[in-house]
Amino acid sequence: SYELTQPPSVSVSPGQTARITCSGDALPKKYPYWYQQKSGQAPVLVIYEDSKRPSGIPERFSGSSSGTMATLTISGAQVEDEADYYCYSTDSSGNHWVFGGGTKLTVL
Amino acid sequence: QVQLQESGPGLVKPSQTLSLTCTVSGGSISSGGYYWSWIRQHPGKGLEWIGYIYYSGSTYYNPSLKSRVTISVDTSKNQFSLKLSSVTAADTAVYYCARVFLLQPGLFDYWGQGTLVTVSS
């Protein structure tokens, strides 16, 4: 079955840049989507189609892709950005979707 | 404003069938343009896509759950449902329903609050 691989954790100090990666064989052809989930809450979309940002998401959130790896970048991370982040995409068929294992971002 | 609300038993016995319903308000399931989805999250773990359904009844399921999962839609009640058969403790999770764009199937824009289902005798 298809898998997306993320690092379990990333830690930065406030104001630093946090980068969270997601690797998957189909990413060169299939868009990644990024979700933020804070404790006890439903996930929230922060980046879609590689690098687009929904309205209401701060400009410090950006996305990029290169080959089989997608990256979520938080420039000048804030304490309120502490959360779990998940990439989400589909296999080459486009019919089977999968979340990455999630990355816990710590900002302290 | 679209709202989704999960409902169903919070406790299911092993080997039985888990049944949940998602009621949609503020928008019509049959208006098209969206898939309706179930996602679950095991306690302290990551998210797992269960499947999608379109208002016409077309479905897509997670291959790892496909043999046990049925997602159905009732447009007259503006609801869609999840049935998961032969449950074990490994199916204990928070179950979310969500709306996802038809043309961007990775884009969930509205989620329910989630409901915890525990599988235990």
PDB file of C-alpha atoms in Angstrom:
ATOM      1  CA  SER A   1       0.000   0.000   0.000  1.00  0.00           C
ATOM      2  CA  TYR A   2       1.064   3.579  -0.598  1.00  0.00           C
ATOM      3  CA  GLU A   3       2.894   5.449   2.142  1.00  0.00           C
ATOM      4  CA  LEU A   4       3.883   9.023   2.880  1.00  0.00           C
ATOM      5  CA  THR A   5       6.841   9.401   5.223  1.00  0.00           C
ATOM      6  CA  GLN A   6       7.267  12.304   7.643  1.00  0.00           C
ATOM      7  CA  PRO A   7       9.743  12.878  10.466  1.00  0.00           C
ATOM      8  CA  PRO A   8       8.081  12.226  13.846  1.00  0.00           C
ATOM      9  CA  SER A   9       9.160  15.516  15.319  1.00  0.00           C
ATOM     10  CA  VAL A  10      10.666  18.895  14.524  1.00  0.00           C
ATOM     11  CA  SER A  11      11.715  21.431  17.108  1.00  0.00           C
ATOM     12  CA  VAL A  12      12.578  25.110  16.629  1.00  0.00           C
ATOM     13  CA  SER A  13      12.856  28.257  18.711  1.00  0.00           C
ATOM     14  CA  PRO A  14      10.305  31.041  18.221  1.00  0.00           C
ATOM     15  CA  GLY A  15      11.154  33.096  15.156  1.00  0.00           C
ATOM     16  CA  GLN A  16      13.146  30.338  13.502  1.00  0.00           C
ATOM     17  CA  THR A  17      12.160  28.547  10.326  1.00  0.00           C
ATOM     18  CA  ALA A  18      10.587  25.126  10.665  1.00  0.00           C
ATOM     19  CA  ARG A  19      10.673  22.693   7.777  1.00  0.00           C
ATOM     20  CA  ILE A  20       8.579  19.548   7.727  1.00  0.00           C
ATOM     21  CA  THR A  21       9.136  17.060   4.952  1.00  0.00           C
ATOM     22  CA  CYS A  22       6.916  14.441   3.361  1.00  0.00           C
ATOM     23  CA  SER A  23       8.182  11.833   0.951  1.00  0.00           C
ATOM     24  CA  GLY A  24       6.188   9.608  -1.355  1.00  0.00           C
ATOM     25  CA  ASP A  25       6.734   7.945  -4.695  1.00  0.00           C
ATOM     26  CA  ALA A  26       3.708   9.546  -6.347  1.00  0.00           C
ATOM     27  CA  LEU A  27       4.420  13.106  -5.223  1.00  0.00           C
ATOM     28  CA  PRO A  28       6.043  14.082  -8.532  1.00  0.00           C
ATOM     29  CA  LYS A  29       2.616  13.619 -10.112  1.00  0.00           C
ATOM     30  CA  LYS A  30       0.167  14.069  -7.247  1.00  0.00           C
ATOM     31  CA  TYR A  31      -0.296  17.198  -5.170  1.00  0.00           C
ATOM     32  CA  PRO A  32       0.390  17.115  -1.454  1.00  0.00           C
ATOM     33  CA  TYR A  33      -1.960  18.805   0.992  1.00  0.00           C
ATOM     34  CA  TRP A  34      -0.892  19.878   4.466  1.00  0.00           C
ATOM     35  CA  TYR A  35      -3.053  19.842   7.594  1.00  0.00           C
ATOM     36  CA  GLN A  36      -2.424  21.304  11.023  1.00  0.00           C
ATOM     37  CA  GLN A  37      -4.011  19.616  14.018  1.00  0.00           C
ATOM     38  CA  LYS A  38      -3.922  21.136  17.450  1.00  0.00           C
ATOM     39  CA  SER A  39      -4.643  19.059  20.509  1.00  0.00           C
ATOM     40  CA  GLY A  40      -8.264  17.982  20.759  1.00  0.00           C
ATOM     41  CA  GLN A  41      -9.282  19.686  17.521  1.00  0.00           C
ATOM     42  CA  ALA A  42     -10.119  18.633  13.994  1.00  0.00           C
ATOM     43  CA  PRO A  43      -7.409  19.197  11.385  1.00  0.00           C
ATOM     44  CA  VAL A  44      -7.195  22.471   9.470  1.00  0.00           C
ATOM     45  CA  LEU A  45      -5.878  22.831   5.918  1.00  0.00           C
ATOM     46  CA  VAL A  46      -2.802  25.070   5.756  1.00  0.00           C
ATOM     47  CA  ILE A  47      -1.432  24.344   2.270  1.00  0.00           C
ATOM     48  CA  TYR A  48      -3.044  22.780  -0.785  1.00  0.00           C
ATOM     49  CA  GLU A  49      -1.816  21.807  -4.232  1.00  0.00           C
ATOM     50  CA  ASP A  50       1.859  22.047  -3.274  1.00  0.00           C
ATOM     51  CA  SER A  51       2.022  25.692  -2.303  1.00  0.00           C
ATOM     52  CA  LYS A  52      -1.365  27.415  -2.186  1.00  0.00           C
ATOM     53  CA  ARG A  53      -2.516  28.908   1.070  1.00  0.00           C
ATOM     54  CA  PRO A  54      -6.199  29.030   2.068  1.00  0.00           C
ATOM     55  CA  SER A  55      -7.611  32.329   3.177  1.00  0.00           C
ATOM     56  CA  GLY A  56      -6.960  32.977   6.827  1.00  0.00           C
ATOM     57  CA  ILE A  57      -3.703  31.029   6.951  1.00  0.00           C
ATOM     58  CA  PRO A  58      -0.743  33.268   7.833  1.00  0.00           C
ATOM     59  CA  GLU A  59       1.799  34.062   5.132  1.00  0.00           C
ATOM     60  CA  ARG A  60       4.525  32.408   7.177  1.00  0.00           C
ATOM     61  CA  PHE A  61       3.140  29.057   6.013  1.00  0.00           C
ATOM     62  CA  SER A  62       4.416  27.954   2.595  1.00  0.00           C
ATOM     63  CA  GLY A  63       4.816  24.746   0.661  1.00  0.00           C
ATOM     64  CA  SER A  64       7.091  23.391  -2.011  1.00  0.00           C
ATOM     65  CA  SER A  65       7.858  20.155  -3.776  1.00  0.00           C
ATOM     66  CA  SER A  66      10.834  18.630  -5.480  1.00  0.00           C
ATOM     67  CA  GLY A  67      10.711  15.149  -6.905  1.00  0.00           C
ATOM     68  CA  THR A  68       9.384  12.704  -4.368  1.00  0.00           C
ATOM     69  CA  MET A  69       9.571  15.143  -1.464  1.00  0.00           C
ATOM     70  CA  ALA A  70       7.224  17.901  -0.373  1.00  0.00           C
ATOM     71  CA  THR A  71       8.109  20.448   2.277  1.00  0.00           C
ATOM     72  CA  LEU A  72       5.983  22.571   4.555  1.00  0.00           C
ATOM     73  CA  THR A  73       7.890  25.641   5.694  1.00  0.00           C
ATOM     74  CA  ILE A  74       6.897  27.870   8.577  1.00  0.00           C
ATOM     75  CA  SER A  75       9.008  31.025   8.393  1.00  0.00           C
ATOM     76  CA  GLY A  76       9.329  32.672  11.766  1.00  0.00           C
ATOM     77  CA  ALA A  77       7.475  29.990  13.674  1.00  0.00           C
ATOM     78  CA  GLN A  78       5.312  31.156  16.538  1.00  0.00           C
ATOM     79  CA  VAL A  79       4.408  29.389  19.758  1.00  0.00           C
ATOM     80  CA  GLU A  80       0.842  29.100  18.474  1.00  0.00           C
ATOM     81  CA  ASP A  81       2.110  27.025  15.551  1.00  0.00           C
ATOM     82  CA  GLU A  82       2.846  24.125  17.889  1.00  0.00           C
ATOM     83  CA  ALA A  83       0.753  21.300  16.542  1.00  0.00           C
ATOM     84  CA  ASP A  84       0.841  18.057  14.634  1.00  0.00           C
ATOM     85  CA  TYR A  85       1.216  18.458  10.889  1.00  0.00           C
ATOM     86  CA  TYR A  86       0.093  15.893   8.345  1.00  0.00           C
ATOM     87  CA  CYS A  87       0.709  15.655   4.641  1.00  0.00           C
ATOM     88  CA  TYR A  88      -2.039  14.039   2.590  1.00  0.00           C
ATOM     89  CA  SER A  89      -1.942  12.783  -0.947  1.00  0.00           C
ATOM     90  CA  THR A  90      -2.938   9.957  -3.225  1.00  0.00           C
ATOM     91  CA  ASP A  91      -1.229   7.078  -4.937  1.00  0.00           C
ATOM     92  CA  SER A  92      -0.623   7.010  -8.671  1.00  0.00           C
ATOM     93  CA  SER A  93      -4.146   5.716  -9.334  1.00  0.00           C
ATOM     94  CA  GLY A  94      -5.659   8.786  -7.728  1.00  0.00           C
ATOM     95  CA  ASN A  95      -8.203   6.650  -5.922  1.00  0.00           C
ATOM     96  CA  HIS A  96      -6.482   5.746  -2.699  1.00  0.00           C
ATOM     97  CA  TRP A  97      -5.602   8.515  -0.336  1.00  0.00           C
ATOM     98  CA  VAL A  98      -3.230   8.425   2.586  1.00  0.00           C
ATOM     99  CA  PHE A  99      -2.019  10.658   5.388  1.00  0.00           C
ATOM    100  CA  GLY A 100       1.588  10.801   6.365  1.00  0.00           C
ATOM    101  CA  GLY A 101       2.384   9.645   9.859  1.00  0.00           C
ATOM    102  CA  GLY A 102       2.390  13.187  11.171  1.00  0.00           C
ATOM    103  CA  THR A 103       5.080  15.491  12.525  1.00  0.00           C
ATOM    104  CA  LYS A 104       4.889  17.050  15.956  1.00  0.00           C
ATOM    105  CA  LEU A 105       6.182  20.602  15.777  1.00  0.00           C
ATOM    106  CA  THR A 106       7.523  22.038  19.012  1.00  0.00           C
ATOM    107  CA  VAL A 107       8.224  25.760  19.213  1.00  0.00           C
ATOM    108  CA  LEU A 108      10.065  26.699  22.382  1.00  0.00           C
TER     109      LEU A 108
ATOM    110  CA  GLN B   1     -21.848  27.862   6.974  1.00  0.00           C
ATOM    111  CA  VAL B   2     -21.657  24.122   6.475  1.00  0.00           C
ATOM    112  CA  GLN B   3     -21.658  22.013   9.611  1.00  0.00           C
ATOM    113  CA  LEU B   4     -21.106  18.283  10.027  1.00  0.00           C
ATOM    114  CA  GLN B   5     -22.049  16.287  13.099  1.00  0.00           C
ATOM    115  CA  GLU B   6     -21.170  12.677  13.796  1.00  0.00           C
ATOM    116  CA  SER B   7     -23.534  10.497  15.794  1.00  0.00           C
ATOM    117  CA  GLY B   8     -23.649   6.889  16.900  1.00  0.00           C
ATOM    118  CA  PRO B   9     -22.748   4.546  19.743  1.00  0.00           C
ATOM    119  CA  GLY B  10     -19.623   5.362  21.666  1.00  0.00           C
ATOM    120  CA  LEU B  11     -19.118   1.752  22.682  1.00  0.00           C
ATOM    121  CA  VAL B  12     -19.163  -1.269  20.398  1.00  0.00           C
ATOM    122  CA  LYS B  13     -18.491  -4.881  21.308  1.00  0.00           C
ATOM    123  CA  PRO B  14     -15.762  -6.848  19.536  1.00  0.00           C
ATOM    124  CA  SER B  15     -16.900  -8.663  16.384  1.00  0.00           C
ATOM    125  CA  GLN B  16     -19.914  -6.377  16.022  1.00  0.00           C
ATOM    126  CA  THR B  17     -20.494  -3.659  13.440  1.00  0.00           C
ATOM    127  CA  LEU B  18     -19.633  -0.050  14.140  1.00  0.00           C
ATOM    128  CA  SER B  19     -22.243   2.313  12.714  1.00  0.00           C
ATOM    129  CA  LEU B  20     -21.920   6.081  12.546  1.00  0.00           C
ATOM    130  CA  THR B  21     -23.926   8.775  10.811  1.00  0.00           C
ATOM    131  CA  CYS B  22     -22.826  12.230   9.725  1.00  0.00           C
ATOM    132  CA  THR B  23     -25.551  14.843   9.461  1.00  0.00           C
ATOM    133  CA  VAL B  24     -24.798  17.781   7.193  1.00  0.00           C
ATOM    134  CA  SER B  25     -26.396  21.178   7.710  1.00  0.00           C
ATOM    135  CA  GLY B  26     -25.967  24.464   5.884  1.00  0.00           C
ATOM    136  CA  GLY B  27     -25.574  22.763   2.529  1.00  0.00           C
ATOM    137  CA  SER B  28     -27.036  19.931   0.485  1.00  0.00           C
ATOM    138  CA  ILE B  29     -25.145  16.697  -0.087  1.00  0.00           C
ATOM    139  CA  SER B  30     -26.951  16.273  -3.407  1.00  0.00           C
ATOM    140  CA  SER B  31     -25.860  19.630  -4.777  1.00  0.00           C
ATOM    141  CA  GLY B  32     -22.711  17.952  -6.047  1.00  0.00           C
ATOM    142  CA  GLY B  33     -19.189  19.279  -6.185  1.00  0.00           C
ATOM    143  CA  TYR B  34     -18.002  17.444  -3.107  1.00  0.00           C
ATOM    144  CA  TYR B  35     -17.120  14.043  -1.793  1.00  0.00           C
ATOM    145  CA  TRP B  36     -18.146  13.167   1.741  1.00  0.00           C
ATOM    146  CA  SER B  37     -15.543  11.386   3.774  1.00  0.00           C
ATOM    147  CA  TRP B  38     -14.744   9.443   6.908  1.00  0.00           C
ATOM    148  CA  ILE B  39     -11.367   9.702   8.613  1.00  0.00           C
ATOM    149  CA  ARG B  40     -10.297   8.174  11.909  1.00  0.00           C
ATOM    150  CA  GLN B  41      -7.570   8.767  14.437  1.00  0.00           C
ATOM    151  CA  HIS B  42      -6.429   6.121  16.888  1.00  0.00           C
ATOM    152  CA  PRO B  43      -5.735   7.494  20.382  1.00  0.00           C
ATOM    153  CA  GLY B  44      -2.491   9.414  20.342  1.00  0.00           C
ATOM    154  CA  LYS B  45      -1.825   8.404  16.739  1.00  0.00           C
ATOM    155  CA  GLY B  46      -2.076   9.824  13.250  1.00  0.00           C
ATOM    156  CA  LEU B  47      -4.945  10.285  10.837  1.00  0.00           C
ATOM    157  CA  GLU B  48      -6.244   7.473   8.662  1.00  0.00           C
ATOM    158  CA  TRP B  49      -8.406   7.980   5.585  1.00  0.00           C
ATOM    159  CA  ILE B  50     -11.316   5.529   5.564  1.00  0.00           C
ATOM    160  CA  GLY B  51     -13.134   6.476   2.379  1.00  0.00           C
ATOM    161  CA  TYR B  52     -15.161   8.863   0.240  1.00  0.00           C
ATOM    162  CA  ILE B  53     -18.678   8.827  -1.152  1.00  0.00           C
ATOM    163  CA  TYR B  54     -20.300  11.027  -3.774  1.00  0.00           C
ATOM    164  CA  TYR B  55     -23.990  11.838  -3.562  1.00  0.00           C
ATOM    165  CA  SER B  56     -24.609   9.470  -6.461  1.00  0.00           C
ATOM    166  CA  GLY B  57     -23.318   6.617  -4.329  1.00  0.00           C
ATOM    167  CA  SER B  58     -19.875   6.195  -5.905  1.00  0.00           C
ATOM    168  CA  THR B  59     -17.359   5.169  -3.284  1.00  0.00           C
ATOM    169  CA  TYR B  60     -13.610   4.941  -2.761  1.00  0.00           C
ATOM    170  CA  TYR B  61     -12.222   3.005   0.184  1.00  0.00           C
ATOM    171  CA  ASN B  62      -8.904   2.606   1.938  1.00  0.00           C
ATOM    172  CA  PRO B  63      -7.601  -0.725   0.604  1.00  0.00           C
ATOM    173  CA  SER B  64      -6.607  -1.819   4.102  1.00  0.00           C
ATOM    174  CA  LEU B  65     -10.204  -1.456   5.331  1.00  0.00           C
ATOM    175  CA  LYS B  66     -12.125  -2.157   2.149  1.00  0.00           C
ATOM    176  CA  SER B  67     -13.266  -5.645   3.108  1.00  0.00           C
ATOM    177  CA  ARG B  68     -14.981  -4.339   6.259  1.00  0.00           C
ATOM    178  CA  VAL B  69     -16.154  -0.846   5.292  1.00  0.00           C
ATOM    179  CA  THR B  70     -19.375   0.402   3.771  1.00  0.00           C
ATOM    180  CA  ILE B  71     -20.094   4.098   3.286  1.00  0.00           C
ATOM    181  CA  SER B  72     -23.580   5.045   2.182  1.00  0.00           C
ATOM    182  CA  VAL B  73     -25.521   8.231   1.583  1.00  0.00           C
ATOM    183  CA  ASP B  74     -29.115   9.269   2.279  1.00  0.00           C
ATOM    184  CA  THR B  75     -29.752  12.459   0.355  1.00  0.00           C
ATOM    185  CA  SER B  76     -33.300  12.742   1.689  1.00  0.00           C
ATOM    186  CA  LYS B  77     -31.932  13.137   5.202  1.00  0.00           C
ATOM    187  CA  ASN B  78     -28.766  14.963   4.104  1.00  0.00           C
ATOM    188  CA  GLN B  79     -26.712  12.311   5.856  1.00  0.00           C
ATOM    189  CA  PHE B  80     -23.995   9.845   5.053  1.00  0.00           C
ATOM    190  CA  SER B  81     -23.008   6.838   7.094  1.00  0.00           C
ATOM    191  CA  LEU B  82     -20.150   4.526   7.951  1.00  0.00           C
ATOM    192  CA  LYS B  83     -20.384   0.851   8.771  1.00  0.00           C
ATOM    193  CA  LEU B  84     -17.300  -1.064   9.852  1.00  0.00           C
ATOM    194  CA  SER B  85     -17.814  -4.754  10.439  1.00  0.00           C
ATOM    195  CA  SER B  86     -16.036  -7.294  12.627  1.00  0.00           C
ATOM    196  CA  VAL B  87     -14.469  -4.646  14.820  1.00  0.00           C
ATOM    197  CA  THR B  88     -11.632  -5.282  17.245  1.00  0.00           C
ATOM    198  CA  ALA B  89      -9.901  -3.132  19.834  1.00  0.00           C
ATOM    199  CA  ALA B  90      -7.716  -1.855  16.996  1.00  0.00           C
ATOM    200  CA  ASP B  91     -10.748   0.002  15.655  1.00  0.00           C
ATOM    201  CA  THR B  92     -10.977   2.139  18.772  1.00  0.00           C
ATOM    202  CA  ALA B  93     -10.522   5.678  17.475  1.00  0.00           C
ATOM    203  CA  VAL B  94     -11.969   9.123  17.055  1.00  0.00           C
ATOM    204  CA  TYR B  95     -14.014   9.065  13.872  1.00  0.00           C
ATOM    205  CA  TYR B  96     -14.378  12.258  11.854  1.00  0.00           C
ATOM    206  CA  CYS B  97     -16.657  13.030   8.954  1.00  0.00           C
ATOM    207  CA  ALA B  98     -15.614  15.732   6.523  1.00  0.00           C
ATOM    208  CA  ARG B  99     -16.411  17.387   3.224  1.00  0.00           C
ATOM    209  CA  VAL B 100     -13.840  17.298   0.442  1.00  0.00           C
ATOM    210  CA  PHE B 101     -13.796  19.019  -2.933  1.00  0.00           C
ATOM    211  CA  LEU B 102     -14.650  16.780  -5.891  1.00  0.00           C
ATOM    212  CA  LEU B 103     -12.027  18.363  -8.140  1.00  0.00           C
ATOM    213  CA  GLN B 104      -9.432  18.618  -5.376  1.00  0.00           C
ATOM    214  CA  PRO B 105      -9.929  15.387  -3.434  1.00  0.00           C
ATOM    215  CA  GLY B 106      -7.174  16.244  -0.992  1.00  0.00           C
ATOM    216  CA  LEU B 107      -8.873  19.405   0.156  1.00  0.00           C
ATOM    217  CA  PHE B 108     -11.069  18.942   3.220  1.00  0.00           C
ATOM    218  CA  ASP B 109     -12.764  22.210   4.064  1.00  0.00           C
ATOM    219  CA  TYR B 110     -15.284  21.262   6.739  1.00  0.00           C
ATOM    220  CA  TRP B 111     -14.951  18.659   9.474  1.00  0.00           C
ATOM    221  CA  GLY B 112     -17.156  17.332  12.191  1.00  0.00           C
ATOM    222  CA  GLN B 113     -15.939  17.577  15.762  1.00  0.00           C
ATOM    223  CA  GLY B 114     -15.165  13.873  15.846  1.00  0.00           C
ATOM    224  CA  THR B 115     -16.661  11.113  17.948  1.00  0.00           C
ATOM    225  CA  LEU B 116     -14.768   8.575  20.030  1.00  0.00           C
ATOM    226  CA  VAL B 117     -15.744   4.974  19.458  1.00  0.00           C
ATOM    227  CA  THR B 118     -14.374   2.417  21.867  1.00  0.00           C
ATOM    228  CA  VAL B 119     -14.402  -1.272  21.032  1.00  0.00           C
ATOM    229  CA  SER B 120     -14.636  -3.260  24.229  1.00  0.00           C
ATOM    230  CA  SER B 121     -16.674  -6.028  25.762  1.00  0.00           C
TER     231      SER B 121
END
